[in-house]
Amino acid sequence: MGLPSSSPSPLSLRKPALPPRNMLTPKRAPASGQERQVGRKLLLVFRRNLSGYLFLLPALLVFAFFVWYPIVLGFAISFQSIDMINPPAWVGWANYHHVLTDPLFAVAWRNTVAFTFYALLFGYVIPIVLALLINEMRHGKGFFRLAFYLPVMLPPIVTVFLWRWIYNPDSGLLNALLSLVHLPGGLWLETPGSALPALMVIATWCNAGSTMLIYLAALQGVSATLYEASEIDGASIWRRLWHVTLPAIRPIMLLMLVLQVIGTMQVFTEPFTITGGGPQHATVSVLLLIYNYAFQDADFGSASALGVLLFLVLAIFAVIYMRMTNRLMQGD
């Protein structure tokens, strides 16, 4: 009898089948023709505009160095103690605590908001009225444009001396004119109740001319056919103003409103040069308080902290207002 064979069966020697190599390594999906076309278009646009980008590069570098870099540096300094003598030290939120607990903080914000309210009540309306009146004139437009724009071209120091003389309680022009009509004069810059409105008059007189020219340019873009159609319909001048002119320049009015609020919230020249923040801190603005922190107290950290707070307030206002404006424009 033959012995049974001890060699394994062919089935036991067979190795388990491995999956194909292409199943082990996932394949990258080939780029679709649309994606390749978009990439080629972007590359073509970049090559075509490369010279333009190179021309813009110096301006972008200057803008980044003189605008964005100071903003970022201001945020960093607001968390440090810097007096230009000792090395900078990280103090965290101490500068913000010092600013928020300063008694002049609330006073400065109250004066700044009041100044902005006065400027919107009078300084925002006057340039629009002047632009509408000059636009309706048939003769002398150039003279009145120059006359109202002349205060913008005056140096600030000339404006300061001029208005100090006008408001002078003893020999000023304003009190002299009031005495001619038998009205009592006043201490316009020496009284807390009248100092801030007096500064608003100066700011409006100095800046209304440039805003008026912007409105005049916007009025020139209103189509004459709209006025002709309204005249055919028998609309009066007030109806043409309300239903044709103002809706046509409303985008410019909204933009100038935002810019005026941002500008008046940063009022500095008039309080600094004319009243110095007085009398009795009645004209201390937020920007003047920042100046006092930096250049009188040598506390650059607190000055930067207050500047950051002002920046955040204006940024929040601008974002909210622009969202409301976009919704209003979409509704039209």
GROMACS .gro file of C-alpha atoms in nm:
model
  332
    1MET     CA    1   0.000   0.000   0.000
    2GLY     CA    2   0.129   0.337  -0.076
    3LEU     CA    3   0.163   0.595   0.198
    4PRO     CA    4  -0.069   0.891   0.177
    5SER     CA    5   0.094   1.194   0.032
    6SER     CA    6   0.166   1.469   0.283
    7SER     CA    7   0.196   1.750   0.024
    8PRO     CA    8  -0.067   2.018   0.059
    9SER     CA    9  -0.344   2.043  -0.186
   10PRO     CA   10  -0.327   2.295  -0.463
   11LEU     CA   11  -0.614   2.487  -0.301
   12SER     CA   12  -0.419   2.548   0.017
   13LEU     CA   13  -0.117   2.690  -0.173
   14ARG     CA   14  -0.324   2.949  -0.357
   15LYS     CA   15  -0.271   3.303  -0.217
   16PRO     CA   16  -0.565   3.526  -0.156
   17ALA     CA   17  -0.634   3.746  -0.451
   18LEU     CA   18  -0.529   4.111  -0.404
   19PRO     CA   19  -0.738   4.395  -0.535
   20PRO     CA   20  -0.607   4.562  -0.848
   21ARG     CA   21  -0.350   4.839  -0.805
   22ASN     CA   22  -0.581   5.098  -0.948
   23MET     CA   23  -0.830   5.023  -0.670
   24LEU     CA   24  -0.568   5.074  -0.395
   25THR     CA   25  -0.462   5.422  -0.511
   26PRO     CA   26  -0.758   5.650  -0.565
   27LYS     CA   27  -0.757   5.828  -0.894
   28ARG     CA   28  -0.775   6.205  -0.918
   29ALA     CA   29  -1.080   6.314  -1.099
   30PRO     CA   30  -0.974   6.476  -1.422
   31ALA     CA   31  -1.036   6.848  -1.435
   32SER     CA   32  -1.346   6.928  -1.628
   33GLY     CA   33  -1.327   7.137  -1.939
   34GLN     CA   34  -1.513   7.419  -1.769
   35GLU     CA   35  -1.259   7.442  -1.487
   36ARG     CA   36  -0.972   7.447  -1.732
   37GLN     CA   37  -1.143   7.719  -1.929
   38VAL     CA   38  -1.193   7.933  -1.617
   39GLY     CA   39  -0.828   7.889  -1.518
   40ARG     CA   40  -0.711   7.987  -1.864
   41LYS     CA   41  -0.931   8.296  -1.860
   42LEU     CA   42  -0.797   8.406  -1.522
   43LEU     CA   43  -0.440   8.356  -1.637
   44LEU     CA   44  -0.512   8.548  -1.956
   45VAL     CA   45  -0.669   8.837  -1.762
   46PHE     CA   46  -0.370   8.849  -1.527
   47ARG     CA   47  -0.125   8.857  -1.817
   48ARG     CA   48  -0.318   9.130  -1.995
   49ASN     CA   49  -0.340   9.348  -1.681
   50LEU     CA   50   0.010   9.277  -1.552
   51SER     CA   51   0.139   9.617  -1.658
   52GLY     CA   52  -0.157   9.785  -1.486
   53TYR     CA   53  -0.092   9.593  -1.166
   54LEU     CA   54   0.272   9.699  -1.177
   55PHE     CA   55   0.168  10.063  -1.213
   56LEU     CA   56  -0.071  10.026  -0.916
   57LEU     CA   57   0.189   9.857  -0.698
   58PRO     CA   58   0.366  10.179  -0.580
   59ALA     CA   59   0.037  10.342  -0.486
   60LEU     CA   60  -0.074  10.029  -0.300
   61LEU     CA   61   0.254  10.015  -0.110
   62VAL     CA   62   0.229  10.383  -0.013
   63PHE     CA   63  -0.134  10.334   0.092
   64ALA     CA   64  -0.047  10.027   0.299
   65PHE     CA   65   0.249  10.198   0.466
   66PHE     CA   66   0.077  10.527   0.550
   67VAL     CA   67  -0.280  10.402   0.616
   68TRP     CA   68  -0.305  10.034   0.708
   69TYR     CA   69   0.023  10.013   0.896
   70PRO     CA   70  -0.067  10.303   1.132
   71ILE     CA   71  -0.408  10.146   1.196
   72VAL     CA   72  -0.257   9.811   1.290
   73LEU     CA   73   0.013   9.984   1.495
   74GLY     CA   74  -0.253  10.188   1.677
   75PHE     CA   75  -0.435   9.871   1.776
   76ALA     CA   76  -0.109   9.726   1.909
   77ILE     CA   77  -0.012  10.041   2.100
   78SER     CA   78  -0.353  10.053   2.270
   79PHE     CA   79  -0.247   9.747   2.473
   80GLN     CA   80   0.094   9.886   2.566
   81SER     CA   81   0.240  10.152   2.793
   82ILE     CA   82   0.449  10.387   2.580
   83ASP     CA   83   0.591  10.718   2.701
   84MET     CA   84   0.883  10.756   2.456
   85ILE     CA   85   1.130  10.723   2.748
   86ASN     CA   86   1.097  10.371   2.888
   87PRO     CA   87   1.071  10.057   2.672
   88PRO     CA   88   0.716   9.961   2.570
   89ALA     CA   89   0.542   9.735   2.821
   90TRP     CA   90   0.237   9.518   2.762
   91VAL     CA   91  -0.045   9.630   2.995
   92GLY     CA   92  -0.346   9.455   2.843
   93TRP     CA   93  -0.676   9.636   2.898
   94ALA     CA   94  -0.535   9.891   3.143
   95ASN     CA   95  -0.540  10.172   2.886
   96TYR     CA   96  -0.906  10.108   2.803
   97HIS     CA   97  -0.992  10.103   3.173
   98HIS     CA   98  -0.814  10.434   3.223
   99VAL     CA   99  -0.994  10.593   2.929
  100LEU     CA  100  -1.339  10.465   3.026
  101THR     CA  101  -1.303  10.583   3.387
  102ASP     CA  102  -1.175  10.929   3.290
  103PRO     CA  103  -1.440  11.196   3.376
  104LEU     CA  104  -1.363  11.377   3.049
  105PHE     CA  105  -1.452  11.066   2.846
  106ALA     CA  106  -1.828  11.118   2.884
  107VAL     CA  107  -1.791  11.495   2.843
  108ALA     CA  108  -1.596  11.457   2.519
  109TRP     CA  109  -1.845  11.213   2.371
  110ARG     CA  110  -2.140  11.432   2.472
  111ASN     CA  111  -1.981  11.737   2.310
  112THR     CA  112  -1.892  11.542   1.995
  113VAL     CA  113  -2.244  11.401   1.955
  114ALA     CA  114  -2.393  11.747   2.015
  115PHE     CA  115  -2.161  11.900   1.756
  116THR     CA  116  -2.258  11.627   1.506
  117PHE     CA  117  -2.627  11.694   1.572
  118TYR     CA  118  -2.585  12.068   1.514
  119ALA     CA  119  -2.384  12.001   1.199
  120LEU     CA  120  -2.656  11.772   1.060
  121LEU     CA  121  -2.931  12.016   1.156
  122PHE     CA  122  -2.772  12.312   0.977
  123GLY     CA  123  -2.448  12.220   0.805
  124TYR     CA  124  -2.603  11.933   0.608
  125VAL     CA  125  -2.899  12.131   0.478
  126ILE     CA  126  -2.725  12.457   0.387
  127PRO     CA  127  -2.501  12.315   0.107
  128ILE     CA  128  -2.804  12.146  -0.053
  129VAL     CA  129  -3.005  12.469  -0.046
  130LEU     CA  130  -2.714  12.670  -0.188
  131ALA     CA  131  -2.660  12.417  -0.467
  132LEU     CA  132  -3.030  12.422  -0.560
  133LEU     CA  133  -3.041  12.803  -0.566
  134ILE     CA  134  -2.726  12.840  -0.775
  135ASN     CA  135  -2.840  12.566  -1.013
  136GLU     CA  136  -3.163  12.761  -1.082
  137MET     CA  137  -2.978  13.086  -1.156
  138ARG     CA  138  -2.947  13.197  -1.515
  139HIS     CA  139  -2.670  13.451  -1.456
  140GLY     CA  140  -2.383  13.477  -1.209
  141LYS     CA  141  -2.336  13.106  -1.139
  142GLY     CA  142  -1.959  13.128  -1.161
  143PHE     CA  143  -1.942  13.423  -0.922
  144PHE     CA  144  -2.151  13.254  -0.653
  145ARG     CA  145  -1.965  12.925  -0.690
  146LEU     CA  146  -1.638  13.108  -0.631
  147ALA     CA  147  -1.783  13.318  -0.348
  148PHE     CA  148  -1.909  13.018  -0.153
  149TYR     CA  149  -1.598  12.811  -0.223
  150LEU     CA  150  -1.358  13.086  -0.116
  151PRO     CA  151  -1.366  12.995   0.258
  152VAL     CA  152  -1.244  12.646   0.171
  153MET     CA  153  -0.928  12.791   0.016
  154LEU     CA  154  -0.840  13.007   0.317
  155PRO     CA  155  -0.560  12.878   0.544
  156PRO     CA  156  -0.685  12.758   0.884
  157ILE     CA  157  -0.487  13.021   1.073
  158VAL     CA  158  -0.659  13.298   0.872
  159THR     CA  159  -0.996  13.146   0.954
  160VAL     CA  160  -0.910  13.134   1.325
  161PHE     CA  161  -0.812  13.502   1.343
  162LEU     CA  162  -1.112  13.605   1.132
  163TRP     CA  163  -1.369  13.432   1.350
  164ARG     CA  164  -1.202  13.535   1.672
  165TRP     CA  165  -1.249  13.893   1.559
  166ILE     CA  166  -1.611  13.827   1.454
  167TYR     CA  167  -1.694  13.674   1.794
  168ASN     CA  168  -1.494  13.929   1.996
  169PRO     CA  169  -1.726  14.057   2.270
  170ASP     CA  170  -1.582  14.412   2.270
  171SER     CA  171  -1.499  14.498   1.909
  172GLY     CA  172  -1.634  14.201   1.714
  173LEU     CA  173  -1.840  14.227   1.399
  174LEU     CA  174  -2.127  14.012   1.530
  175ASN     CA  175  -2.194  14.221   1.839
  176ALA     CA  176  -2.159  14.539   1.631
  177LEU     CA  177  -2.426  14.418   1.390
  178LEU     CA  178  -2.653  14.322   1.678
  179SER     CA  179  -2.612  14.666   1.834
  180LEU     CA  180  -2.726  14.827   1.508
  181VAL     CA  181  -3.064  14.655   1.543
  182HIS     CA  182  -3.071  14.724   1.919
  183LEU     CA  183  -3.011  14.364   2.024
  184PRO     CA  184  -2.780  14.267   2.308
  185GLY     CA  185  -2.444  14.113   2.225
  186GLY     CA  186  -2.301  13.805   2.383
  187LEU     CA  187  -1.989  13.626   2.498
  188TRP     CA  188  -2.007  13.374   2.219
  189LEU     CA  189  -1.688  13.181   2.285
  190GLU     CA  190  -1.672  13.243   2.661
  191THR     CA  191  -2.012  13.097   2.753
  192PRO     CA  192  -2.047  12.714   2.778
  193GLY     CA  193  -2.393  12.719   2.623
  194SER     CA  194  -2.296  12.912   2.308
  195ALA     CA  195  -1.937  12.803   2.249
  196LEU     CA  196  -2.017  12.473   2.077
  197PRO     CA  197  -2.285  12.617   1.840
  198ALA     CA  198  -2.043  12.900   1.758
  199LEU     CA  199  -1.781  12.644   1.654
  200MET     CA  200  -2.042  12.465   1.443
  201VAL     CA  201  -2.106  12.790   1.253
  202ILE     CA  202  -1.735  12.820   1.182
  203ALA     CA  203  -1.709  12.461   1.061
  204THR     CA  204  -2.013  12.503   0.835
  205TRP     CA  205  -1.875  12.826   0.689
  206CYS     CA  206  -1.540  12.660   0.616
  207ASN     CA  207  -1.667  12.336   0.461
  208ALA     CA  208  -2.002  12.414   0.299
  209GLY     CA  209  -1.841  12.531  -0.026
  210SER     CA  210  -1.681  12.199  -0.116
  211THR     CA  211  -1.999  12.005  -0.037
  212MET     CA  212  -2.203  12.252  -0.241
  213LEU     CA  213  -1.985  12.190  -0.547
  214ILE     CA  214  -2.045  11.815  -0.515
  215TYR     CA  215  -2.420  11.872  -0.511
  216LEU     CA  216  -2.392  12.106  -0.809
  217ALA     CA  217  -2.211  11.837  -1.002
  218ALA     CA  218  -2.483  11.588  -0.911
  219LEU     CA  219  -2.754  11.831  -1.024
  220GLN     CA  220  -2.586  11.866  -1.362
  221GLY     CA  221  -2.639  11.494  -1.414
  222VAL     CA  222  -3.017  11.510  -1.373
  223SER     CA  223  -3.179  11.446  -1.709
  224ALA     CA  224  -3.350  11.750  -1.862
  225THR     CA  225  -3.625  11.527  -2.003
  226LEU     CA  226  -3.751  11.465  -1.651
  227TYR     CA  227  -3.799  11.838  -1.597
  228GLU     CA  228  -3.963  11.876  -1.936
  229ALA     CA  229  -4.206  11.593  -1.862
  230SER     CA  230  -4.292  11.742  -1.522
  231GLU     CA  231  -4.351  12.085  -1.678
  232ILE     CA  232  -4.582  11.932  -1.938
  233ASP     CA  233  -4.775  11.765  -1.656
  234GLY     CA  234  -4.814  12.106  -1.492
  235ALA     CA  235  -4.595  12.042  -1.188
  236SER     CA  236  -4.490  12.348  -0.990
  237ILE     CA  237  -4.130  12.423  -0.902
  238TRP     CA  238  -4.173  12.273  -0.555
  239ARG     CA  239  -4.320  11.954  -0.696
  240ARG     CA  240  -4.035  11.929  -0.947
  241LEU     CA  241  -3.792  11.977  -0.662
  242TRP     CA  242  -3.955  11.713  -0.442
  243HIS     CA  243  -4.038  11.450  -0.706
  244VAL     CA  244  -3.757  11.497  -0.961
  245THR     CA  245  -3.451  11.675  -0.823
  246LEU     CA  246  -3.418  11.527  -0.476
  247PRO     CA  247  -3.484  11.164  -0.581
  248ALA     CA  248  -3.225  11.200  -0.857
  249ILE     CA  249  -2.951  11.316  -0.622
  250ARG     CA  250  -3.055  11.101  -0.326
  251PRO     CA  251  -2.758  10.857  -0.358
  252ILE     CA  252  -2.518  11.153  -0.335
  253MET     CA  253  -2.714  11.293  -0.039
  254LEU     CA  254  -2.693  10.962   0.146
  255LEU     CA  255  -2.322  10.933   0.078
  256MET     CA  256  -2.255  11.290   0.192
  257LEU     CA  257  -2.460  11.226   0.505
  258VAL     CA  258  -2.238  10.935   0.603
  259LEU     CA  259  -1.922  11.131   0.522
  260GLN     CA  260  -2.043  11.433   0.719
  261VAL     CA  261  -2.122  11.227   1.026
  262ILE     CA  262  -1.781  11.062   1.011
  263GLY     CA  263  -1.612  11.399   0.957
  264THR     CA  264  -1.794  11.589   1.231
  265MET     CA  265  -1.736  11.310   1.481
  266GLN     CA  266  -1.365  11.381   1.428
  267VAL     CA  267  -1.387  11.756   1.488
  268PHE     CA  268  -1.054  11.889   1.610
  269THR     CA  269  -0.936  12.206   1.437
  270GLU     CA  270  -1.198  12.445   1.573
  271PRO     CA  271  -1.185  12.337   1.941
  272PHE     CA  272  -0.806  12.317   1.936
  273THR     CA  273  -0.731  12.650   1.768
  274ILE     CA  274  -1.017  12.871   1.892
  275THR     CA  275  -1.133  12.757   2.236
  276GLY     CA  276  -0.875  12.500   2.347
  277GLY     CA  277  -1.157  12.283   2.480
  278GLY     CA  278  -1.304  12.553   2.702
  279PRO     CA  279  -1.487  12.714   2.857
  280GLN     CA  280  -1.534  12.460   3.137
  281HIS     CA  281  -1.462  12.171   2.896
  282ALA     CA  282  -1.769  12.270   2.691
  283THR     CA  283  -1.588  12.218   2.359
  284VAL     CA  284  -1.366  11.919   2.440
  285SER     CA  285  -1.410  11.671   2.157
  286VAL     CA  286  -1.298  11.308   2.137
  287LEU     CA  287  -1.015  11.393   1.899
  288LEU     CA  288  -0.901  11.680   2.120
  289LEU     CA  289  -0.897  11.444   2.418
  290ILE     CA  290  -0.682  11.202   2.215
  291TYR     CA  291  -0.442  11.489   2.144
  292ASN     CA  292  -0.427  11.578   2.513
  293TYR     CA  293  -0.350  11.218   2.608
  294ALA     CA  294  -0.071  11.192   2.353
  295PHE     CA  295   0.100  11.532   2.357
  296GLN     CA  296   0.016  11.677   2.698
  297ASP     CA  297   0.020  11.366   2.917
  298ALA     CA  298   0.263  11.164   2.700
  299ASP     CA  299   0.026  10.870   2.740
  300PHE     CA  300   0.027  10.723   2.391
  301GLY     CA  301  -0.136  10.399   2.504
  302SER     CA  302  -0.448  10.576   2.630
  303ALA     CA  303  -0.455  10.795   2.320
  304SER     CA  304  -0.446  10.487   2.098
  305ALA     CA  305  -0.713  10.315   2.308
  306LEU     CA  306  -0.950  10.612   2.269
  307GLY     CA  307  -0.869  10.624   1.898
  308VAL     CA  308  -0.960  10.256   1.865
  309LEU     CA  309  -1.292  10.318   2.041
  310LEU     CA  310  -1.369  10.608   1.806
  311PHE     CA  311  -1.275  10.392   1.507
  312LEU     CA  312  -1.505  10.110   1.619
  313VAL     CA  313  -1.799  10.346   1.678
  314LEU     CA  314  -1.762  10.502   1.333
  315ALA     CA  315  -1.715  10.162   1.168
  316ILE     CA  316  -2.030  10.021   1.331
  317PHE     CA  317  -2.226  10.330   1.229
  318ALA     CA  318  -2.099  10.308   0.872
  319VAL     CA  319  -2.184   9.938   0.840
  320ILE     CA  320  -2.536   9.978   0.983
  321TYR     CA  321  -2.610  10.283   0.774
  322MET     CA  322  -2.482  10.130   0.452
  323ARG     CA  323  -2.695   9.820   0.508
  324MET     CA  324  -3.001  10.039   0.560
  325THR     CA  325  -2.912  10.239   0.249
  326ASN     CA  326  -2.875   9.924   0.037
  327ARG     CA  327  -3.215   9.799   0.150
  328LEU     CA  328  -3.369  10.138   0.074
  329MET     CA  329  -3.213  10.146  -0.274
  330GLN     CA  330  -3.324   9.790  -0.345
  331GLY     CA  331  -3.675   9.878  -0.235
  332ASP     CA  332  -3.685  10.149  -0.501
   0.00000   0.00000   0.00000
